[in-house]
mmCIF file of C-alpha atoms and ligand atoms in Angstrom:
data_model
loop_
_atom_site.group_PDB
_atom_site.id
_atom_site.type_symbol
_atom_site.label_atom_id
_atom_site.label_comp_id
_atom_site.label_asym_id
_atom_site.label_seq_id
_atom_site.Cartn_x
_atom_site.Cartn_y
_atom_site.Cartn_z
ATOM 1 C CA UNK T 1 -37.370 -14.200 -13.303
ATOM 2 C CA UNK T 2 -34.952 -12.024 -11.311
ATOM 3 C CA UNK T 3 -36.909 -9.884 -8.738
ATOM 4 C CA UNK T 4 -34.258 -7.774 -7.047
ATOM 5 C CA UNK T 5 -34.646 -4.174 -8.010
ATOM 6 C CA UNK T 6 -32.055 -2.403 -10.229
ATOM 7 C CA UNK T 7 -31.187 0.742 -8.370
ATOM 8 C CA UNK T 8 -28.804 3.408 -9.643
ATOM 9 C CA UNK T 9 -26.935 5.593 -7.121
ATOM 10 C CA UNK T 10 -28.929 8.664 -8.175
ATOM 11 C CA UNK T 11 -32.290 6.987 -7.552
ATOM 12 C CA UNK T 12 -30.926 5.584 -4.226
ATOM 13 C CA UNK T 13 -29.878 8.924 -3.014
ATOM 14 C CA UNK T 14 -33.051 10.674 -4.081
ATOM 15 C CA UNK T 15 -35.147 7.929 -2.280
ATOM 16 C CA UNK T 16 -33.020 8.323 0.934
ATOM 17 C CA UNK T 17 -33.461 12.142 0.850
ATOM 18 C CA UNK T 18 -37.209 11.881 0.518
ATOM 19 C CA UNK T 19 -37.302 10.374 3.923
ATOM 20 C CA UNK T 20 -35.888 13.606 5.421
ATOM 21 C CA UNK T 21 -38.464 16.239 5.965
ATOM 22 C CA UNK T 22 -37.555 19.598 4.400
ATOM 23 C CA UNK T 23 -34.907 18.187 2.114
ATOM 24 C CA UNK T 24 -34.473 20.612 -0.729
ATOM 25 C CA UNK T 25 -32.652 18.236 -3.117
ATOM 26 C CA UNK T 26 -29.386 20.239 -2.737
ATOM 27 C CA UNK T 27 -27.627 17.277 -1.275
ATOM 28 C CA UNK T 28 -28.780 14.901 -3.974
ATOM 29 C CA UNK T 29 -27.495 17.304 -6.557
ATOM 30 C CA UNK T 30 -24.071 17.543 -4.651
ATOM 31 C CA UNK T 31 -23.819 13.764 -4.706
ATOM 32 C CA UNK T 32 -24.766 13.637 -8.525
ATOM 33 C CA UNK T 33 -21.867 16.064 -9.217
ATOM 34 C CA UNK T 34 -19.463 14.008 -7.163
ATOM 35 C CA UNK T 35 -20.277 10.759 -8.848
ATOM 36 C CA UNK T 36 -19.700 12.516 -12.151
ATOM 37 C CA UNK T 37 -16.143 13.456 -11.009
ATOM 38 C CA UNK T 38 -15.699 9.832 -9.798
ATOM 39 C CA UNK T 39 -16.679 8.429 -13.218
ATOM 40 C CA UNK T 40 -14.183 10.758 -14.904
ATOM 41 C CA UNK T 41 -11.408 9.858 -12.562
ATOM 42 C CA UNK T 42 -12.196 6.206 -12.985
ATOM 43 C CA UNK T 43 -11.973 6.605 -16.681
ATOM 44 C CA UNK T 44 -8.496 8.166 -16.432
ATOM 45 C CA UNK T 45 -7.363 5.512 -13.940
ATOM 46 C CA UNK T 46 -8.341 2.790 -16.327
ATOM 47 C CA UNK T 47 -6.443 4.442 -19.093
ATOM 48 C CA UNK T 48 -3.304 5.427 -17.130
ATOM 49 C CA UNK T 49 -1.219 2.483 -18.351
ATOM 50 C CA UNK T 50 -2.307 2.942 -21.994
ATOM 51 C CA UNK T 51 -1.376 6.589 -21.892
ATOM 52 C CA UNK T 52 2.217 5.557 -21.292
ATOM 53 C CA UNK T 53 2.306 2.891 -24.027
ATOM 54 C CA UNK T 54 0.363 4.911 -26.645
ATOM 55 C CA UNK T 55 2.117 8.146 -25.925
ATOM 56 C CA UNK T 56 -1.143 9.987 -25.146
ATOM 57 C CA UNK T 57 0.844 12.711 -23.515
ATOM 58 C CA UNK T 58 -1.788 15.329 -23.979
ATOM 59 C CA UNK T 59 -4.529 13.087 -22.494
ATOM 60 C CA UNK T 60 -5.076 15.465 -19.433
ATOM 61 C CA UNK T 61 -4.136 18.581 -21.229
ATOM 62 C CA UNK T 62 -7.073 21.010 -21.851
ATOM 63 C CA UNK T 63 -4.917 24.096 -21.738
ATOM 64 C CA UNK T 64 -2.003 23.112 -23.711
ATOM 65 C CA UNK T 65 0.114 22.334 -20.664
ATOM 66 C CA UNK T 66 2.213 19.299 -20.154
ATOM 67 C CA UNK T 67 0.627 16.000 -18.883
ATOM 68 C CA UNK T 68 -0.418 16.272 -15.224
ATOM 69 C CA UNK T 69 0.186 13.641 -12.789
ATOM 70 C CA UNK T 70 -2.904 11.532 -12.249
ATOM 71 C CA UNK T 71 -3.487 12.739 -8.556
ATOM 72 C CA UNK T 72 -3.257 16.434 -9.645
ATOM 73 C CA UNK T 73 -5.779 15.651 -12.547
ATOM 74 C CA UNK T 74 -8.103 13.960 -10.016
ATOM 75 C CA UNK T 75 -7.770 16.941 -7.780
ATOM 76 C CA UNK T 76 -8.727 19.337 -10.645
ATOM 77 C CA UNK T 77 -11.672 17.124 -11.799
ATOM 78 C CA UNK T 78 -13.377 17.199 -8.430
ATOM 79 C CA UNK T 79 -12.849 20.984 -8.174
ATOM 80 C CA UNK T 80 -14.204 21.544 -11.625
ATOM 81 C CA UNK T 81 -17.178 19.252 -11.109
ATOM 82 C CA UNK T 82 -18.128 20.839 -7.756
ATOM 83 C CA UNK T 83 -17.202 24.464 -7.903
ATOM 84 C CA UNK T 84 -20.342 25.744 -9.856
ATOM 85 C CA UNK T 85 -23.299 23.522 -8.432
ATOM 86 C CA UNK T 86 -24.281 26.066 -5.749
ATOM 87 C CA UNK T 87 -24.244 23.466 -2.970
ATOM 88 C CA UNK T 88 -20.847 24.076 -1.438
ATOM 89 C CA UNK T 89 -19.438 27.121 0.481
ATOM 90 C CA UNK T 90 -15.862 25.756 0.551
ATOM 91 C CA UNK T 91 -13.811 22.839 -0.221
ATOM 92 C CA UNK T 92 -10.538 21.311 1.164
ATOM 93 C CA UNK T 93 -8.276 18.692 -0.559
ATOM 94 C CA UNK T 94 -5.314 16.732 0.545
ATOM 95 C CA UNK T 95 -3.566 17.978 -2.635
ATOM 96 C CA UNK T 96 -4.210 21.749 -1.787
ATOM 97 C CA UNK T 97 -2.516 23.636 0.950
ATOM 98 C CA UNK T 98 -5.232 26.013 1.637
ATOM 99 C CA UNK T 99 -8.962 26.063 1.701
ATOM 100 C CA UNK T 100 -10.408 25.938 -1.788
ATOM 101 C CA UNK T 101 -12.997 28.849 -2.197
ATOM 102 C CA UNK T 102 -15.882 28.720 -4.681
ATOM 103 C CA UNK T 103 -14.956 31.091 -7.602
ATOM 104 C CA UNK T 104 -16.934 34.188 -8.689
ATOM 105 C CA UNK T 105 -19.576 34.250 -9.990
ATOM 106 C CA UNK T 106 -20.755 30.959 -8.713
ATOM 107 C CA UNK T 107 -23.261 30.708 -5.737
ATOM 108 C CA UNK T 108 -22.408 29.451 -2.317
ATOM 109 C CA UNK T 109 -24.461 26.650 -0.647
ATOM 110 C CA UNK T 110 -24.683 24.994 2.789
ATOM 111 C CA UNK T 111 -22.280 22.216 2.503
ATOM 112 C CA UNK T 112 -18.513 21.703 2.844
ATOM 113 C CA UNK T 113 -16.649 18.870 0.750
ATOM 114 C CA UNK T 114 -13.346 17.578 1.958
ATOM 115 C CA UNK T 115 -11.466 15.072 -0.281
ATOM 116 C CA UNK T 116 -8.446 13.028 -0.915
ATOM 117 C CA UNK T 117 -8.562 12.865 -4.778
ATOM 118 C CA UNK T 118 -6.355 9.896 -5.339
ATOM 119 C CA UNK T 119 -5.301 7.995 -2.281
ATOM 120 C CA UNK T 120 -2.567 5.435 -2.552
ATOM 121 C CA UNK T 121 -1.177 7.035 -5.563
ATOM 122 C CA UNK T 122 2.221 5.403 -5.179
ATOM 123 C CA UNK T 123 0.278 2.254 -6.542
ATOM 124 C CA UNK T 124 -0.776 3.776 -9.905
ATOM 125 C CA UNK T 125 2.333 2.501 -11.675
ATOM 126 C CA UNK T 126 1.947 -1.057 -10.465
ATOM 127 C CA UNK T 127 -1.748 -1.333 -11.380
ATOM 128 C CA UNK T 128 -2.916 -1.830 -7.807
ATOM 129 C CA UNK T 129 -6.215 -0.574 -6.306
ATOM 130 C CA UNK T 130 -6.289 3.129 -5.531
ATOM 131 C CA UNK T 131 -9.273 5.308 -4.473
ATOM 132 C CA UNK T 132 -10.900 8.688 -3.899
ATOM 133 C CA UNK T 133 -12.033 9.595 -0.378
ATOM 134 C CA UNK T 134 -14.672 12.172 0.538
ATOM 135 C CA UNK T 135 -16.374 13.770 3.438
ATOM 136 C CA UNK T 136 -19.289 16.165 3.598
ATOM 137 C CA UNK T 137 -20.291 18.525 6.386
ATOM 138 C CA UNK T 138 -23.015 21.148 6.789
ATOM 139 C CA UNK T 139 -21.653 24.531 7.144
ATOM 140 C CA UNK T 140 -21.656 26.103 10.675
ATOM 141 C CA UNK T 141 -21.220 29.841 9.835
ATOM 142 C CA UNK T 142 -24.461 31.634 8.650
ATOM 143 C CA UNK T 143 -25.329 31.188 4.847
ATOM 144 C CA UNK T 144 -25.436 34.971 4.396
ATOM 145 C CA UNK T 145 -21.625 35.059 4.792
ATOM 146 C CA UNK T 146 -21.354 33.417 1.383
ATOM 147 C CA UNK T 147 -17.840 31.925 1.469
ATOM 148 C CA UNK T 148 -17.006 29.236 3.906
ATOM 149 C CA UNK T 149 -14.312 29.627 6.496
ATOM 150 C CA UNK T 150 -11.938 27.441 8.505
ATOM 151 C CA UNK T 151 -14.709 26.985 11.153
ATOM 152 C CA UNK T 152 -16.915 25.259 8.685
ATOM 153 C CA UNK T 153 -14.132 22.856 7.867
ATOM 154 C CA UNK T 154 -12.606 22.024 11.201
ATOM 155 C CA UNK T 155 -15.531 20.105 12.514
ATOM 156 C CA UNK T 156 -15.283 16.773 14.373
ATOM 157 C CA UNK T 157 -15.998 13.706 12.190
ATOM 158 C CA UNK T 158 -19.316 12.908 13.944
ATOM 159 C CA UNK T 159 -20.602 16.097 12.202
ATOM 160 C CA UNK T 160 -20.210 14.457 8.830
ATOM 161 C CA UNK T 161 -23.454 14.274 6.930
ATOM 162 C CA UNK T 162 -21.984 11.893 4.382
ATOM 163 C CA UNK T 163 -18.842 10.050 3.692
ATOM 164 C CA UNK T 164 -17.441 7.520 1.313
ATOM 165 C CA UNK T 165 -14.845 6.384 -1.053
ATOM 166 C CA UNK T 166 -14.446 5.182 -4.580
ATOM 167 C CA UNK T 167 -12.317 2.140 -5.011
ATOM 168 C CA UNK T 168 -10.632 1.685 -8.580
ATOM 169 C CA UNK T 169 -10.001 -2.012 -8.323
ATOM 170 C CA UNK T 170 -11.091 -4.938 -10.521
ATOM 171 C CA UNK T 171 -14.214 -2.855 -10.929
ATOM 172 C CA UNK T 172 -14.887 0.709 -9.809
ATOM 173 C CA UNK T 173 -17.098 0.834 -6.570
ATOM 174 C CA UNK T 174 -18.503 3.604 -4.628
ATOM 175 C CA UNK T 175 -18.928 2.930 -0.853
ATOM 176 C CA UNK T 176 -21.012 5.509 0.792
ATOM 177 C CA UNK T 177 -22.995 6.454 3.865
ATOM 178 C CA UNK T 178 -25.282 9.267 5.081
ATOM 179 C CA UNK T 179 -25.441 7.822 8.610
ATOM 180 C CA UNK T 180 -27.912 5.236 7.816
ATOM 181 C CA UNK T 181 -25.752 2.184 7.061
ATOM 182 C CA UNK T 182 -23.273 1.537 4.354
ATOM 183 C CA UNK T 183 -24.212 0.822 0.728
ATOM 184 C CA UNK T 184 -21.930 -0.328 -2.042
ATOM 185 C CA UNK T 185 -22.456 0.585 -5.697
ATOM 186 C CA UNK T 186 -20.639 -0.947 -8.623
ATOM 187 C CA UNK T 187 -19.922 1.029 -11.790
ATOM 188 C CA UNK T 188 -20.941 -0.283 -15.151
ATOM 189 C CA UNK T 189 -18.895 1.606 -17.563
ATOM 190 C CA UNK T 190 -20.943 0.545 -20.521
ATOM 191 C CA UNK T 191 -24.151 2.342 -19.334
ATOM 192 C CA UNK T 192 -22.129 4.887 -17.251
ATOM 193 C CA UNK T 193 -24.076 4.137 -14.034
ATOM 194 C CA UNK T 194 -23.372 3.048 -10.572
ATOM 195 C CA UNK T 195 -25.744 0.190 -9.396
ATOM 196 C CA UNK T 196 -26.436 -0.872 -5.940
ATOM 197 C CA UNK T 197 -24.591 -4.129 -5.345
ATOM 198 C CA UNK T 198 -24.585 -4.524 -1.625
ATOM 199 C CA UNK T 199 -27.045 -2.876 0.659
ATOM 200 C CA UNK T 200 -26.405 -2.321 4.306
ATOM 201 C CA UNK T 201 -23.078 -3.964 4.581
ATOM 202 C CA UNK T 202 -21.887 -5.021 7.975
ATOM 203 C CA UNK T 203 -18.241 -5.608 8.889
ATOM 204 C CA UNK T 204 -17.582 -9.025 10.666
ATOM 205 C CA UNK T 205 -17.232 -8.672 14.470
ATOM 206 C CA UNK T 206 -13.727 -10.057 14.153
ATOM 207 C CA UNK T 207 -11.554 -11.070 11.234
ATOM 208 C CA UNK T 208 -8.461 -13.006 10.279
ATOM 209 C CA UNK T 209 -6.377 -10.345 8.642
ATOM 210 C CA UNK T 210 -4.232 -7.583 10.082
ATOM 211 C CA UNK T 211 -2.908 -4.754 7.869
ATOM 212 C CA UNK T 212 0.097 -2.585 8.919
ATOM 213 C CA UNK T 213 3.321 -1.591 7.337
ATOM 214 C CA UNK T 214 5.603 -3.991 9.233
ATOM 215 C CA UNK T 215 8.762 -2.550 7.694
ATOM 216 C CA UNK T 216 8.492 0.216 10.385
ATOM 217 C CA UNK T 217 8.351 -2.154 13.390
ATOM 218 C CA UNK T 218 11.699 -0.943 14.762
ATOM 219 C CA UNK T 219 10.119 2.357 15.107
ATOM 220 C CA UNK T 220 7.022 1.081 17.073
ATOM 221 C CA UNK T 221 6.206 1.369 20.798
ATOM 222 C CA UNK T 222 6.847 -1.846 22.872
ATOM 223 C CA UNK T 223 3.126 -2.192 23.361
ATOM 224 C CA UNK T 224 2.437 -2.138 19.646
ATOM 225 C CA UNK T 225 5.221 -4.561 19.128
ATOM 226 C CA UNK T 226 3.765 -6.972 21.631
ATOM 227 C CA UNK T 227 0.295 -6.760 20.016
ATOM 228 C CA UNK T 228 1.618 -7.627 16.445
ATOM 229 C CA UNK T 229 3.782 -10.428 17.944
ATOM 230 C CA UNK T 230 0.547 -11.796 19.516
ATOM 231 C CA UNK T 231 -1.290 -11.668 16.243
ATOM 232 C CA UNK T 232 1.391 -13.901 14.734
ATOM 233 C CA UNK T 233 1.480 -16.367 17.572
ATOM 234 C CA UNK T 234 -0.605 -19.522 16.972
ATOM 235 C CA UNK T 235 -3.609 -20.048 19.337
ATOM 236 C CA UNK T 236 -5.431 -23.113 20.222
ATOM 237 C CA UNK T 237 -8.663 -21.912 18.758
ATOM 238 C CA UNK T 238 -6.861 -21.379 15.561
ATOM 239 C CA UNK T 239 -7.833 -17.680 15.320
ATOM 240 C CA UNK T 240 -4.162 -16.866 15.333
ATOM 241 C CA UNK T 241 -1.739 -16.525 13.648
ATOM 242 C CA UNK T 242 -3.785 -13.889 11.708
ATOM 243 C CA UNK T 243 -2.869 -13.279 8.122
ATOM 244 C CA UNK T 244 -1.111 -10.159 7.082
ATOM 245 C CA UNK T 245 -2.295 -8.210 4.024
ATOM 246 C CA UNK T 246 -0.900 -4.724 3.209
ATOM 247 C CA UNK T 247 -1.322 -2.978 -0.142
ATOM 248 C CA UNK T 248 -0.179 0.486 0.914
ATOM 249 C CA UNK T 249 -3.330 1.946 -0.314
ATOM 250 C CA UNK T 250 -5.639 2.876 2.658
ATOM 251 C CA UNK T 251 -8.865 2.648 0.481
ATOM 252 C CA UNK T 252 -7.863 -0.867 -0.634
ATOM 253 C CA UNK T 253 -6.671 -2.070 2.754
ATOM 254 C CA UNK T 254 -9.743 -0.691 4.565
ATOM 255 C CA UNK T 255 -12.120 -1.875 1.880
ATOM 256 C CA UNK T 256 -10.869 -5.471 2.424
ATOM 257 C CA UNK T 257 -11.217 -4.859 6.207
ATOM 258 C CA UNK T 258 -14.766 -3.887 5.728
ATOM 259 C CA UNK T 259 -15.642 -6.960 3.842
ATOM 260 C CA UNK T 260 -13.479 -9.594 5.498
ATOM 261 C CA UNK T 261 -12.996 -8.112 8.957
ATOM 262 C CA UNK T 262 -9.824 -7.720 10.934
ATOM 263 C CA UNK T 263 -7.832 -4.536 11.647
ATOM 264 C CA UNK T 264 -6.016 -1.881 9.736
ATOM 265 C CA UNK T 265 -3.480 0.201 11.572
ATOM 266 C CA UNK T 266 -1.311 3.258 10.693
ATOM 267 C CA UNK T 267 0.296 3.901 13.879
ATOM 268 C CA UNK T 268 2.217 6.643 15.534
ATOM 269 C CA UNK T 269 5.875 5.726 15.552
ATOM 270 C CA UNK T 270 9.168 7.241 16.428
ATOM 271 C CA UNK T 271 9.602 8.858 12.991
ATOM 272 C CA UNK T 272 5.939 9.921 12.675
ATOM 273 C CA UNK T 273 4.595 10.718 16.149
ATOM 274 C CA UNK T 274 1.120 11.590 14.652
ATOM 275 C CA UNK T 275 1.145 8.624 12.186
ATOM 276 C CA UNK T 276 0.752 9.441 8.533
ATOM 277 C CA UNK T 277 -2.837 9.472 7.549
ATOM 278 C CA UNK T 278 -4.733 12.773 7.621
ATOM 279 C CA UNK T 279 -7.754 13.238 9.984
ATOM 280 C CA UNK T 280 -9.855 15.315 7.610
ATOM 281 C CA UNK T 281 -9.331 13.533 4.359
ATOM 282 C CA UNK T 282 -8.778 9.922 5.314
ATOM 283 C CA UNK T 283 -9.456 8.970 8.915
ATOM 284 C CA UNK T 284 -12.874 10.664 9.466
ATOM 285 C CA UNK T 285 -14.530 9.472 6.413
ATOM 286 C CA UNK T 286 -13.216 5.983 6.645
ATOM 287 C CA UNK T 287 -14.130 5.950 10.345
ATOM 288 C CA UNK T 288 -17.613 6.918 9.568
ATOM 289 C CA UNK T 289 -18.007 4.142 6.951
ATOM 290 C CA UNK T 290 -16.564 1.576 9.233
ATOM 291 C CA UNK T 291 -18.680 2.583 12.308
ATOM 292 C CA UNK T 292 -21.814 2.699 10.062
ATOM 293 C CA UNK T 293 -21.023 -0.836 9.101
ATOM 294 C CA UNK T 294 -20.728 -1.837 12.854
ATOM 295 C CA UNK T 295 -16.977 -1.512 13.275
ATOM 296 C CA UNK T 296 -14.597 0.650 15.420
ATOM 297 C CA UNK T 297 -12.087 3.327 14.602
ATOM 298 C CA UNK T 298 -9.791 5.121 17.189
ATOM 299 C CA UNK T 299 -6.384 6.626 17.390
ATOM 300 C CA UNK T 300 -5.538 3.834 19.798
ATOM 301 C CA UNK T 301 -7.275 5.539 22.623
ATOM 302 C CA UNK T 302 -9.981 7.946 21.520
ATOM 303 C CA UNK T 303 -12.771 7.660 18.997
ATOM 304 C CA UNK T 304 -11.677 9.256 15.641
ATOM 305 C CA UNK T 305 -14.983 10.772 14.980
ATOM 306 C CA UNK T 306 -14.825 12.734 18.352
ATOM 307 C CA UNK T 307 -11.409 14.342 17.834
ATOM 308 C CA UNK T 308 -11.490 18.088 17.579
ATOM 309 C CA UNK T 309 -9.405 18.991 14.542
ATOM 310 C CA UNK T 310 -7.177 22.001 14.928
ATOM 311 C CA UNK T 311 -5.656 22.233 11.455
ATOM 312 C CA UNK T 312 -6.640 21.316 7.935
ATOM 313 C CA UNK T 313 -4.006 18.787 7.138
ATOM 314 C CA UNK T 314 -3.457 17.275 10.674
ATOM 315 C CA UNK T 315 -2.398 13.678 10.938
ATOM 316 C CA UNK T 316 -3.758 11.019 13.195
ATOM 317 C CA UNK T 317 -2.747 7.453 14.295
ATOM 318 C CA UNK T 318 -5.520 5.090 13.024
ATOM 319 C CA UNK T 319 -6.731 1.754 14.369
ATOM 320 C CA UNK T 320 -9.806 0.621 12.392
ATOM 321 C CA UNK T 321 -11.816 -2.398 11.586
ATOM 322 C CA UNK T 322 -13.803 -5.128 13.352
ATOM 323 C CA UNK T 323 -14.946 -4.157 16.876
ATOM 324 C CA UNK T 324 -13.315 -7.106 18.589
ATOM 325 C CA UNK T 325 -9.975 -6.692 16.936
ATOM 326 C CA UNK T 326 -9.728 -2.951 17.505
ATOM 327 C CA UNK T 327 -10.680 -3.324 21.204
ATOM 328 C CA UNK T 328 -7.915 -5.951 21.597
ATOM 329 C CA UNK T 329 -5.374 -3.719 20.014
ATOM 330 C CA UNK T 330 -6.447 -0.938 22.497
ATOM 331 C CA UNK T 331 -6.062 -3.200 25.403
ATOM 332 C CA UNK T 332 -2.496 -4.039 24.291
ATOM 333 C CA UNK T 333 -1.706 -0.305 23.926
ATOM 334 C CA UNK T 334 -2.903 0.163 27.462
ATOM 335 C CA UNK T 335 -0.515 -2.649 28.458
ATOM 336 C CA UNK T 336 -3.445 -4.739 29.667
ATOM 337 C CA UNK T 337 -2.470 -7.837 27.660
ATOM 338 C CA UNK T 338 0.947 -9.261 27.037
HETATM 339 P P1 LIG J 401 -1.198 9.343 -0.102
HETATM 340 O O1 LIG J 401 -2.476 10.119 0.337
HETATM 341 O O2 LIG J 401 -0.050 10.208 -0.378
HETATM 342 O O3 LIG J 401 -1.366 8.338 -1.158
HETATM 343 O O4 LIG J 401 -0.675 8.424 1.290
HETATM 344 C C1 LIG J 401 -1.558 7.747 2.019
HETATM 345 C C2 LIG J 401 -1.178 6.337 1.773
HETATM 346 C C3 LIG J 401 -2.337 5.503 2.312
HETATM 347 O O5 LIG J 401 -3.193 5.163 1.332
HETATM 348 C C4 LIG J 401 -1.597 4.249 2.831
HETATM 349 O O6 LIG J 401 -2.333 3.662 3.843
HETATM 350 C C5 LIG J 401 -0.363 4.809 3.387
HETATM 351 O O7 LIG J 401 -0.068 6.018 2.596
HETATM 352 C C6 LIG J 401 0.862 3.897 3.164
HETATM 353 O O8 LIG J 401 1.957 4.464 3.641
HETATM 354 P P2 LIG J 401 3.343 3.596 3.889
HETATM 355 O O9 LIG J 401 3.913 3.449 2.506
HETATM 356 O O10 LIG J 401 4.090 4.437 4.808
HETATM 357 O O11 LIG J 401 2.963 2.248 4.499
HETATM 358 MG MG1 LIG J 402 -4.193 9.876 0.975
#
């Protein structure tokens, strides 16, 4: 007889919260609403190709408008699932220029939600893995103020109370942490539930894949060029050359890095002096996941989770993955290896 417990995400979150004295259940309800949004987005991602073939142009259209792009749709779904639960005081999305306020007459709560509704969206049309990234903070302004402010949002990543991402790949998975390790849940669409599939995931200490958009190499610093050249140079212990993997979807590339180890880099370069990825929507939540799994995430010098954000959509260079690989990259950037 199989003896391992069947655990849904809802049960897992509830059990995890019970450990915390004074937990009101508000956070569990927040996560329940968020997983609902992820289930709806997953369904639409799965239908995306069919909508084109079958001409289901009204598929996303609840108000008689033209069909929306999938990333705009995902943005709306998260907002509509999260605006009325009473757990949030404000939201922020990679798809929205300004803070997203909780509309009247809904109540305000003590949490802040930041999200990238559909990361890697240039991959939708080629049926490659894309994802939803999210980050939860506790508000810092007093509850009686009602709506949240920029101060509630611009917190360093180590303040996150939860972070995670959904990965719409060969199955839909939810990778999630509340600061007590990383758990992976796999979605069973036939019963509409996320089931715990890997508990307390650990990233290998070093890995054999590196992941970077090498097409930009002419724009890189000499130190970064030397590092990548080194990764491609055979070594006696057979650890190098490392293999190159790059999907162009941070969720997919970092998910592989979490499971197999190695390093993912989106560097600063001459064209993008702050890199491409966003601190609040991508780097912070992904850094919390990787650190909670035993890995490392820096901007090449400083720990991502300690950076003080100054604006909502700011970008940051990202070096993330297995501890040994990221430390080695940092040494190259300091010019200590050649
Ligand atoms: P997006 O949020 O607009 O989808 O952009 C972010 C994506 C990341 O998922 C991925 O790592 C990166 O852009 C790829 O960029 P590039 O095409 O420059 O390599
Ligand atoms: Mg993105």
